[in-house]
Amino acid sequence: QVQLVESGGGLVQAGGSLRLSCAASGRTFSSLVMGWFRQAPGKEREFVGAISWSGTRYADSVTGRFTISRDNAANTVYLQMNSLKPEDTAVYYCAATIQWAPSRSTDYDYWGQGTQVTVSS
């Protein structure tokens, strides 16, 4: 059982930066793969990136602009978003799973409430 509490989000200009946070509880934090997803109106939920013991991986659309990190002492995962574009506008979700190699959103068992990120041009 994992509970996720997500914070951050807001309105920023194109080219700006924003950091999202996700605090986890209920299970040993280091045993979880943590992922970030986003969903724009009328679109399917899209993989953004993930972090595990072996490192991080990102969707091609955000590689070089977004960075995922984790603070195990604080049981918190971060999504640092730089060089934001209007097409990054979406609701962003934090997710967690004990699976070794999740490959799609349905592989994640626990989800945060989502936070709105809006990028103006």
GROMACS .gro file of N, CA, C and O in nm:
model
  484
    1GLN      N    1   0.084  -0.118   0.000
    1GLN     CA    2   0.000   0.000   0.000
    1GLN      C    3   0.088   0.124   0.000
    1GLN      O    4   0.177   0.137   0.084
    2VAL      N    5   0.064   0.212  -0.096
    2VAL     CA    6   0.142   0.334  -0.111
    2VAL      C    7   0.046   0.451  -0.124
    2VAL      O    8  -0.052   0.446  -0.198
    3GLN      N    9   0.077   0.557  -0.052
    3GLN     CA   10   0.004   0.682  -0.067
    3GLN      C   11   0.097   0.787  -0.125
    3GLN      O   12   0.212   0.800  -0.082
    4LEU      N   13   0.048   0.861  -0.222
    4LEU     CA   14   0.127   0.963  -0.289
    4LEU      C   15   0.060   1.099  -0.271
    4LEU      O   16  -0.061   1.112  -0.294
    5VAL      N   17   0.138   1.197  -0.231
    5VAL     CA   18   0.089   1.332  -0.214
    5VAL      C   19   0.169   1.422  -0.307
    5VAL      O   20   0.290   1.439  -0.288
    6GLU      N   21   0.103   1.479  -0.405
    6GLU     CA   22   0.167   1.556  -0.509
    6GLU      C   23   0.146   1.705  -0.484
    6GLU      O   24   0.038   1.747  -0.439
    7SER      N   25   0.246   1.784  -0.515
    7SER     CA   26   0.235   1.928  -0.501
    7SER      C   27   0.311   1.996  -0.615
    7SER      O   28   0.393   1.934  -0.682
    8GLY      N   29   0.283   2.122  -0.635
    8GLY     CA   30   0.343   2.198  -0.741
    8GLY      C   31   0.241   2.228  -0.849
    8GLY      O   32   0.120   2.224  -0.829
    9GLY      N   33   0.292   2.259  -0.966
    9GLY     CA   34   0.206   2.297  -1.076
    9GLY      C   35   0.176   2.446  -1.072
    9GLY      O   36   0.203   2.515  -0.974
   10GLY      N   37   0.120   2.496  -1.181
   10GLY     CA   38   0.087   2.636  -1.190
   10GLY      C   39   0.100   2.686  -1.332
   10GLY      O   40   0.106   2.608  -1.427
   11LEU      N   41   0.104   2.818  -1.344
   11LEU     CA   42   0.111   2.885  -1.474
   11LEU      C   43   0.249   2.948  -1.491
   11LEU      O   44   0.294   3.024  -1.405
   12VAL      N   45   0.314   2.916  -1.602
   12VAL     CA   46   0.445   2.973  -1.634
   12VAL      C   47   0.449   3.013  -1.780
   12VAL      O   48   0.373   2.962  -1.862
   13GLN      N   49   0.539   3.105  -1.813
   13GLN     CA   50   0.562   3.144  -1.951
   13GLN      C   51   0.648   3.041  -2.022
   13GLN      O   52   0.728   2.970  -1.961
   14ALA      N   53   0.632   3.032  -2.154
   14ALA     CA   54   0.718   2.947  -2.234
   14ALA      C   55   0.864   2.983  -2.209
   14ALA      O   56   0.900   3.101  -2.201
   15GLY      N   57   0.947   2.881  -2.194
   15GLY     CA   58   1.087   2.900  -2.162
   15GLY      C   59   1.117   2.900  -2.014
   15GLY      O   60   1.234   2.895  -1.974
   16GLY      N   61   1.014   2.903  -1.932
   16GLY     CA   62   1.031   2.904  -1.788
   16GLY      C   63   1.050   2.766  -1.729
   16GLY      O   64   1.055   2.666  -1.800
   17SER      N   65   1.058   2.761  -1.596
   17SER     CA   66   1.084   2.637  -1.524
   17SER      C   67   0.983   2.617  -1.413
   17SER      O   68   0.926   2.713  -1.361
   18LEU      N   69   0.966   2.492  -1.375
   18LEU     CA   70   0.876   2.456  -1.267
   18LEU      C   71   0.922   2.323  -1.209
   18LEU      O   72   0.972   2.237  -1.282
   19ARG      N   73   0.906   2.306  -1.078
   19ARG     CA   74   0.941   2.180  -1.013
   19ARG      C   75   0.819   2.121  -0.944
   19ARG      O   76   0.757   2.187  -0.861
   20LEU      N   77   0.789   1.996  -0.976
   20LEU     CA   78   0.682   1.923  -0.911
   20LEU      C   79   0.741   1.828  -0.807
   20LEU      O   80   0.851   1.777  -0.825
   21SER      N   81   0.666   1.804  -0.700
   21SER     CA   82   0.709   1.714  -0.594
   21SER      C   83   0.604   1.607  -0.571
   21SER      O   84   0.485   1.630  -0.588
   22CYS      N   85   0.650   1.489  -0.528
   22CYS     CA   86   0.561   1.379  -0.495
   22CYS      C   87   0.618   1.307  -0.375
   22CYS      O   88   0.727   1.249  -0.382
   23ALA      N   89   0.546   1.310  -0.264
   23ALA     CA   90   0.588   1.245  -0.141
   23ALA      C   91   0.516   1.111  -0.126
   23ALA      O   92   0.393   1.105  -0.140
   24ALA      N   93   0.591   1.006  -0.097
   24ALA     CA   94   0.536   0.871  -0.087
   24ALA      C   95   0.542   0.821   0.057
   24ALA      O   96   0.634   0.854   0.132
   25SER      N   97   0.445   0.739   0.094
   25SER     CA   98   0.443   0.675   0.225
   25SER      C   99   0.374   0.541   0.214
   25SER      O  100   0.304   0.513   0.117
   26GLY      N  101   0.393   0.455   0.315
   26GLY     CA  102   0.323   0.328   0.322
   26GLY      C  103   0.404   0.207   0.278
   26GLY      O  104   0.361   0.094   0.300
   27ARG      N  105   0.517   0.228   0.215
   27ARG     CA  106   0.603   0.119   0.170
   27ARG      C  107   0.746   0.171   0.163
   27ARG      O  108   0.767   0.291   0.146
   28THR      N  109   0.841   0.080   0.175
   28THR     CA  110   0.981   0.119   0.164
   28THR      C  111   1.003   0.192   0.032
   28THR      O  112   0.984   0.137  -0.075
   29PHE      N  113   1.045   0.317   0.042
   29PHE     CA  114   1.053   0.402  -0.075
   29PHE      C  115   1.151   0.349  -0.178
   29PHE      O  116   1.124   0.356  -0.299
   30SER      N  117   1.262   0.296  -0.132
   30SER     CA  118   1.365   0.250  -0.224
   30SER      C  119   1.323   0.130  -0.306
   30SER      O  120   1.388   0.097  -0.406
   31SER      N  121   1.216   0.062  -0.267
   31SER     CA  122   1.169  -0.055  -0.340
   31SER      C  123   1.078  -0.020  -0.457
   31SER      O  124   1.038  -0.108  -0.533
   32LEU      N  125   1.046   0.106  -0.473
   32LEU     CA  126   0.949   0.150  -0.573
   32LEU      C  127   1.017   0.210  -0.696
   32LEU      O  128   1.117   0.280  -0.685
   33VAL      N  129   0.960   0.180  -0.811
   33VAL     CA  130   0.989   0.257  -0.931
   33VAL      C  131   0.888   0.372  -0.936
   33VAL      O  132   0.767   0.350  -0.924
   34MET      N  133   0.937   0.492  -0.952
   34MET     CA  134   0.852   0.610  -0.954
   34MET      C  135   0.845   0.667  -1.094
   34MET      O  136   0.948   0.684  -1.160
   35GLY      N  137   0.724   0.697  -1.139
   35GLY     CA  138   0.704   0.750  -1.272
   35GLY      C  139   0.626   0.879  -1.271
   35GLY      O  140   0.554   0.911  -1.176
   36TRP      N  141   0.643   0.954  -1.378
   36TRP     CA  142   0.564   1.074  -1.403
   36TRP      C  143   0.491   1.058  -1.536
   36TRP      O  144   0.550   1.014  -1.635
   37PHE      N  145   0.363   1.094  -1.536
   37PHE     CA  146   0.280   1.092  -1.655
   37PHE      C  147   0.210   1.226  -1.669
   37PHE      O  148   0.202   1.303  -1.573
   38ARG      N  149   0.158   1.253  -1.788
   38ARG     CA  150   0.079   1.373  -1.808
   38ARG      C  151  -0.036   1.344  -1.903
   38ARG      O  152  -0.029   1.253  -1.985
   39GLN      N  153  -0.141   1.424  -1.890
   39GLN     CA  154  -0.258   1.406  -1.974
   39GLN      C  155  -0.317   1.542  -2.009
   39GLN      O  156  -0.355   1.618  -1.920
   40ALA      N  157  -0.324   1.571  -2.138
   40ALA     CA  158  -0.385   1.692  -2.187
   40ALA      C  159  -0.531   1.665  -2.222
   40ALA      O  160  -0.569   1.550  -2.247
   41PRO      N  161  -0.616   1.768  -2.225
   41PRO     CA  162  -0.757   1.747  -2.257
   41PRO      C  163  -0.776   1.676  -2.391
   41PRO      O  164  -0.715   1.714  -2.491
   42GLY      N  165  -0.858   1.572  -2.391
   42GLY     CA  166  -0.886   1.497  -2.513
   42GLY      C  167  -0.776   1.403  -2.556
   42GLY      O  168  -0.788   1.340  -2.661
   43LYS      N  169  -0.670   1.390  -2.477
   43LYS     CA  170  -0.557   1.305  -2.512
   43LYS      C  171  -0.541   1.192  -2.411
   43LYS      O  172  -0.590   1.199  -2.299
   44GLU      N  173  -0.471   1.088  -2.453
   44GLU     CA  174  -0.441   0.977  -2.364
   44GLU      C  175  -0.332   1.016  -2.265
   44GLU      O  176  -0.257   1.111  -2.287
   45ARG      N  177  -0.324   0.942  -2.157
   45ARG     CA  178  -0.219   0.967  -2.060
   45ARG      C  179  -0.084   0.927  -2.119
   45ARG      O  180  -0.069   0.819  -2.176
   46GLU      N  181   0.014   1.014  -2.105
   46GLU     CA  182   0.142   1.001  -2.171
   46GLU      C  183   0.255   0.984  -2.070
   46GLU      O  184   0.261   1.056  -1.970
   47PHE      N  185   0.344   0.891  -2.098
   47PHE     CA  186   0.462   0.871  -2.014
   47PHE      C  187   0.556   0.989  -2.028
   47PHE      O  188   0.586   1.035  -2.138
   48VAL      N  189   0.605   1.038  -1.915
   48VAL     CA  190   0.701   1.147  -1.912
   48VAL      C  191   0.840   1.096  -1.876
   48VAL      O  192   0.938   1.124  -1.945
   49GLY      N  193   0.851   1.022  -1.767
   49GLY     CA  194   0.978   0.969  -1.724
   49GLY      C  195   0.961   0.883  -1.601
   49GLY      O  196   0.854   0.876  -1.541
   50ALA      N  197   1.070   0.814  -1.562
   50ALA     CA  198   1.067   0.727  -1.446
   50ALA      C  199   1.205   0.719  -1.385
   50ALA      O  200   1.307   0.744  -1.452
   51ILE      N  201   1.210   0.680  -1.258
   51ILE     CA  202   1.336   0.663  -1.188
   51ILE      C  203   1.331   0.534  -1.107
   51ILE      O  204   1.231   0.503  -1.043
   52SER      N  205   1.439   0.458  -1.113
   52SER     CA  206   1.454   0.334  -1.038
   52SER      C  207   1.596   0.326  -0.986
   52SER      O  208   1.674   0.420  -1.001
   53TRP      N  209   1.630   0.210  -0.927
   53TRP     CA  210   1.766   0.192  -0.876
   53TRP      C  211   1.870   0.203  -0.987
   53TRP      O  212   1.985   0.240  -0.960
   54SER      N  213   1.832   0.170  -1.110
   54SER     CA  214   1.926   0.168  -1.221
   54SER      C  215   1.940   0.302  -1.292
   54SER      O  216   2.024   0.314  -1.382
   55GLY      N  217   1.861   0.401  -1.255
   55GLY     CA  218   1.872   0.531  -1.317
   55GLY      C  219   1.740   0.586  -1.363
   55GLY      O  220   1.634   0.546  -1.314
   56THR      N  221   1.746   0.678  -1.456
   56THR     CA  222   1.627   0.744  -1.506
   56THR      C  223   1.610   0.720  -1.655
   56THR      O  224   1.705   0.689  -1.726
   57ARG      N  225   1.486   0.735  -1.701
   57ARG     CA  226   1.456   0.732  -1.843
   57ARG      C  227   1.345   0.832  -1.871
   57ARG      O  228   1.265   0.862  -1.783
   58TYR      N  229   1.341   0.881  -1.994
   58TYR     CA  230   1.249   0.989  -2.028
   58TYR      C  231   1.187   0.966  -2.166
   58TYR      O  232   1.246   0.902  -2.253
   59ALA      N  233   1.069   1.023  -2.184
   59ALA     CA  234   1.011   1.028  -2.316
   59ALA      C  235   1.095   1.119  -2.405
   59ALA      O  236   1.155   1.216  -2.358
   60ASP      N  237   1.096   1.089  -2.534
   60ASP     CA  238   1.174   1.170  -2.627
   60ASP      C  239   1.133   1.317  -2.625
   60ASP      O  240   1.216   1.406  -2.644
   61SER      N  241   1.006   1.343  -2.600
   61SER     CA  242   0.955   1.478  -2.605
   61SER      C  243   1.009   1.568  -2.494
   61SER      O  244   1.003   1.691  -2.506
   62VAL      N  245   1.061   1.508  -2.387
   62VAL     CA  246   1.108   1.588  -2.273
   62VAL      C  247   1.256   1.569  -2.245
   62VAL      O  248   1.312   1.640  -2.160
   63THR      N  249   1.321   1.476  -2.312
   63THR     CA  250   1.463   1.450  -2.288
   63THR      C  251   1.545   1.577  -2.308
   63THR      O  252   1.530   1.648  -2.408
   64GLY      N  253   1.631   1.605  -2.212
   64GLY     CA  254   1.714   1.724  -2.217
   64GLY      C  255   1.651   1.845  -2.152
   64GLY      O  256   1.721   1.944  -2.127
   65ARG      N  257   1.523   1.840  -2.125
   65ARG     CA  258   1.453   1.952  -2.061
   65ARG      C  259   1.403   1.919  -1.921
   65ARG      O  260   1.402   2.005  -1.834
   66PHE      N  261   1.360   1.795  -1.901
   66PHE     CA  262   1.306   1.751  -1.772
   66PHE      C  263   1.406   1.661  -1.702
   66PHE      O  264   1.478   1.584  -1.766
   67THR      N  265   1.407   1.667  -1.569
   67THR     CA  266   1.495   1.584  -1.488
   67THR      C  267   1.418   1.529  -1.369
   67THR      O  268   1.352   1.604  -1.297
   68ILE      N  269   1.426   1.398  -1.349
   68ILE     CA  270   1.365   1.333  -1.233
   68ILE      C  271   1.473   1.302  -1.131
   68ILE      O  272   1.580   1.252  -1.166
   69SER      N  273   1.445   1.331  -1.005
   69SER     CA  274   1.536   1.297  -0.897
   69SER      C  275   1.456   1.247  -0.778
   69SER      O  276   1.334   1.265  -0.773
   70ARG      N  277   1.524   1.182  -0.684
   70ARG     CA  278   1.455   1.134  -0.565
   70ARG      C  279   1.540   1.159  -0.442
   70ARG      O  280   1.663   1.151  -0.446
   71ASP      N  281   1.473   1.188  -0.333
   71ASP     CA  282   1.534   1.207  -0.203
   71ASP      C  283   1.480   1.097  -0.113
   71ASP      O  284   1.368   1.108  -0.062
   72ASN      N  285   1.557   0.991  -0.095
   72ASN     CA  286   1.508   0.876  -0.019
   72ASN      C  287   1.482   0.910   0.128
   72ASN      O  288   1.391   0.856   0.189
   73ALA      N  289   1.563   0.998   0.185
   73ALA     CA  290   1.543   1.037   0.324
   73ALA      C  291   1.409   1.106   0.343
   73ALA      O  292   1.346   1.092   0.448
   74ALA      N  293   1.365   1.180   0.243
   74ALA     CA  294   1.238   1.250   0.249
   74ALA      C  295   1.125   1.174   0.180
   74ALA      O  296   1.012   1.224   0.177
   75ASN      N  297   1.153   1.057   0.125
   75ASN     CA  298   1.054   0.978   0.051
   75ASN      C  299   0.985   1.062  -0.056
   75ASN      O  300   0.863   1.055  -0.073
   76THR      N  301   1.062   1.139  -0.128
   76THR     CA  302   1.008   1.234  -0.223
   76THR      C  303   1.076   1.222  -0.359
   76THR      O  304   1.197   1.205  -0.367
   77VAL      N  305   0.995   1.232  -0.463
   77VAL     CA  306   1.043   1.234  -0.600
   77VAL      C  307   1.011   1.371  -0.660
   77VAL      O  308   0.905   1.428  -0.632
   78TYR      N  309   1.101   1.421  -0.742
   78TYR     CA  310   1.085   1.551  -0.803
   78TYR      C  311   1.087   1.541  -0.955
   78TYR      O  312   1.154   1.456  -1.012
   79LEU      N  313   1.014   1.630  -1.017
   79LEU     CA  314   1.021   1.648  -1.162
   79LEU      C  315   1.057   1.794  -1.188
   79LEU      O  316   0.973   1.882  -1.170
   80GLN      N  317   1.181   1.816  -1.227
   80GLN     CA  318   1.226   1.950  -1.263
   80GLN      C  319   1.202   1.971  -1.411
   80GLN      O  320   1.255   1.896  -1.494
   81MET      N  321   1.125   2.073  -1.445
   81MET     CA  322   1.088   2.100  -1.583
   81MET      C  323   1.148   2.234  -1.624
   81MET      O  324   1.115   2.338  -1.566
   82ASN      N  325   1.235   2.230  -1.723
   82ASN     CA  326   1.299   2.350  -1.775
   82ASN      C  327   1.261   2.369  -1.921
   82ASN      O  328   1.215   2.277  -1.988
   83SER      N  329   1.283   2.489  -1.972
   83SER     CA  330   1.254   2.522  -2.112
   83SER      C  331   1.114   2.477  -2.151
   83SER      O  332   1.093   2.413  -2.255
   84LEU      N  333   1.018   2.511  -2.069
   84LEU     CA  334   0.881   2.465  -2.090
   84LEU      C  335   0.822   2.523  -2.218
   84LEU      O  336   0.850   2.637  -2.256
   85LYS      N  337   0.740   2.442  -2.283
   85LYS     CA  338   0.673   2.477  -2.407
   85LYS      C  339   0.522   2.470  -2.387
   85LYS      O  340   0.474   2.397  -2.301
   86PRO      N  341   0.445   2.544  -2.468
   86PRO     CA  342   0.299   2.534  -2.455
   86PRO      C  343   0.247   2.392  -2.467
   86PRO      O  344   0.148   2.357  -2.401
   87GLU      N  345   0.311   2.308  -2.547
   87GLU     CA  346   0.267   2.171  -2.562
   87GLU      C  347   0.292   2.085  -2.439
   87GLU      O  348   0.248   1.970  -2.433
   88ASP      N  349   0.364   2.138  -2.340
   88ASP     CA  350   0.380   2.069  -2.212
   88ASP      C  351   0.259   2.087  -2.122
   88ASP      O  352   0.252   2.024  -2.015
   89THR      N  353   0.166   2.172  -2.160
   89THR     CA  354   0.047   2.196  -2.080
   89THR      C  355  -0.032   2.067  -2.063
   89THR      O  356  -0.070   2.003  -2.161
   90ALA      N  357  -0.058   2.028  -1.939
   90ALA     CA  358  -0.129   1.904  -1.909
   90ALA      C  359  -0.147   1.893  -1.758
   90ALA      O  360  -0.089   1.970  -1.681
   91VAL      N  361  -0.226   1.794  -1.717
   91VAL     CA  362  -0.228   1.752  -1.578
   91VAL      C  363  -0.116   1.650  -1.561
   91VAL      O  364  -0.109   1.552  -1.635
   92TYR      N  365  -0.030   1.672  -1.464
   92TYR     CA  366   0.084   1.584  -1.439
   92TYR      C  367   0.055   1.495  -1.318
   92TYR      O  368   0.009   1.543  -1.214
   93TYR      N  369   0.087   1.366  -1.332
   93TYR     CA  370   0.060   1.267  -1.229
   93TYR      C  371   0.188   1.197  -1.187
   93TYR      O  372   0.270   1.159  -1.270
   94CYS      N  373   0.202   1.177  -1.058
   94CYS     CA  374   0.305   1.093  -1.001
   94CYS      C  375   0.249   0.952  -0.983
   94CYS      O  376   0.131   0.936  -0.947
   95ALA      N  377   0.329   0.850  -1.008
   95ALA     CA  378   0.285   0.712  -0.995
   95ALA      C  379   0.396   0.625  -0.939
   95ALA      O  380   0.515   0.659  -0.949
   96ALA      N  381   0.357   0.511  -0.880
   96ALA     CA  382   0.454   0.421  -0.818
   96ALA      C  383   0.416   0.276  -0.845
   96ALA      O  384   0.298   0.242  -0.856
   97THR      N  385   0.518   0.190  -0.854
   97THR     CA  386   0.496   0.048  -0.871
   97THR      C  387   0.613  -0.029  -0.812
   97THR      O  388   0.724   0.023  -0.803
   98ILE      N  389   0.586  -0.154  -0.771
   98ILE     CA  390   0.694  -0.242  -0.726
   98ILE      C  391   0.746  -0.329  -0.840
   98ILE      O  392   0.839  -0.406  -0.821
   99GLN      N  393   0.686  -0.318  -0.957
   99GLN     CA  394   0.733  -0.394  -1.071
   99GLN      C  395   0.875  -0.354  -1.108
   99GLN      O  396   0.912  -0.237  -1.097
  100TRP      N  397   0.951  -0.453  -1.156
  100TRP     CA  398   1.090  -0.429  -1.189
  100TRP      C  399   1.106  -0.344  -1.313
  100TRP      O  400   1.194  -0.257  -1.319
  101ALA      N  401   1.022  -0.367  -1.413
  101ALA     CA  402   1.036  -0.298  -1.541
  101ALA      C  403   0.899  -0.257  -1.596
  101ALA      O  404   0.850  -0.315  -1.693
  102PRO      N  405   0.836  -0.157  -1.538
  102PRO     CA  406   0.708  -0.112  -1.591
  102PRO      C  407   0.724  -0.053  -1.730
  102PRO      O  408   0.825   0.014  -1.759
  103SER      N  409   0.627  -0.078  -1.816
  103SER     CA  410   0.636  -0.032  -1.954
  103SER      C  411   0.517   0.052  -1.999
  103SER      O  412   0.522   0.112  -2.106
  104ARG      N  413   0.411   0.058  -1.919
  104ARG     CA  414   0.293   0.135  -1.955
  104ARG      C  415   0.222   0.182  -1.828
  104ARG      O  416   0.251   0.134  -1.719
  105SER      N  417   0.127   0.273  -1.845
  105SER     CA  418   0.062   0.333  -1.729
  105SER      C  419  -0.011   0.230  -1.644
  105SER      O  420  -0.015   0.244  -1.521
  106THR      N  421  -0.066   0.125  -1.705
  106THR     CA  422  -0.138   0.024  -1.629
  106THR      C  423  -0.048  -0.062  -1.542
  106THR      O  424  -0.096  -0.135  -1.457
  107ASP      N  425   0.083  -0.054  -1.561
  107ASP     CA  426   0.177  -0.124  -1.475
  107ASP      C  427   0.196  -0.054  -1.341
  107ASP      O  428   0.253  -0.112  -1.249
  108TYR      N  429   0.153   0.069  -1.331
  108TYR     CA  430   0.167   0.145  -1.207
  108TYR      C  431   0.044   0.127  -1.120
  108TYR      O  432  -0.070   0.139  -1.167
  109ASP      N  433   0.066   0.097  -0.992
  109ASP     CA  434  -0.042   0.061  -0.901
  109ASP      C  435  -0.095   0.178  -0.819
  109ASP      O  436  -0.209   0.174  -0.773
  110TYR      N  437  -0.014   0.280  -0.799
  110TYR     CA  438  -0.049   0.390  -0.711
  110TYR      C  439  -0.028   0.522  -0.783
  110TYR      O  440   0.071   0.540  -0.855
  111TRP      N  441  -0.121   0.615  -0.760
  111TRP     CA  442  -0.120   0.742  -0.832
  111TRP      C  443  -0.149   0.858  -0.739
  111TRP      O  444  -0.226   0.847  -0.643
  112GLY      N  445  -0.084   0.969  -0.767
  112GLY     CA  446  -0.118   1.093  -0.700
  112GLY      C  447  -0.243   1.154  -0.760
  112GLY      O  448  -0.304   1.100  -0.853
  113GLN      N  449  -0.283   1.268  -0.707
  113GLN     CA  450  -0.408   1.331  -0.747
  113GLN      C  451  -0.397   1.411  -0.876
  113GLN      O  452  -0.499   1.446  -0.936
  114GLY      N  453  -0.277   1.439  -0.920
  114GLY     CA  454  -0.254   1.519  -1.038
  114GLY      C  455  -0.245   1.666  -1.007
  114GLY      O  456  -0.309   1.716  -0.914
  115THR      N  457  -0.165   1.737  -1.084
  115THR     CA  458  -0.151   1.881  -1.068
  115THR      C  459  -0.142   1.946  -1.206
  115THR      O  460  -0.075   1.894  -1.296
  116GLN      N  461  -0.209   2.058  -1.222
  116GLN     CA  462  -0.217   2.125  -1.351
  116GLN      C  463  -0.092   2.208  -1.377
  116GLN      O  464  -0.052   2.289  -1.294
  117VAL      N  465  -0.034   2.188  -1.495
  117VAL     CA  466   0.075   2.271  -1.544
  117VAL      C  467   0.028   2.339  -1.671
  117VAL      O  468  -0.012   2.272  -1.766
  118THR      N  469   0.032   2.470  -1.673
  118THR     CA  470  -0.009   2.547  -1.789
  118THR      C  471   0.107   2.636  -1.833
  118THR      O  472   0.161   2.712  -1.753
  119VAL      N  473   0.143   2.625  -1.959
  119VAL     CA  474   0.253   2.703  -2.016
  119VAL      C  475   0.196   2.798  -2.120
  119VAL      O  476   0.138   2.754  -2.220
  120SER      N  477   0.212   2.926  -2.098
  120SER     CA  478   0.160   3.027  -2.189
  120SER      C  479   0.267   3.068  -2.290
  120SER      O  480   0.387   3.065  -2.261
  121SER      N  481   0.224   3.110  -2.407
  121SER     CA  482   0.316   3.150  -2.512
  121SER      C  483   0.326   3.301  -2.523
  121SER      O  484   0.251   3.374  -2.458
   0.00000   0.00000   0.00000
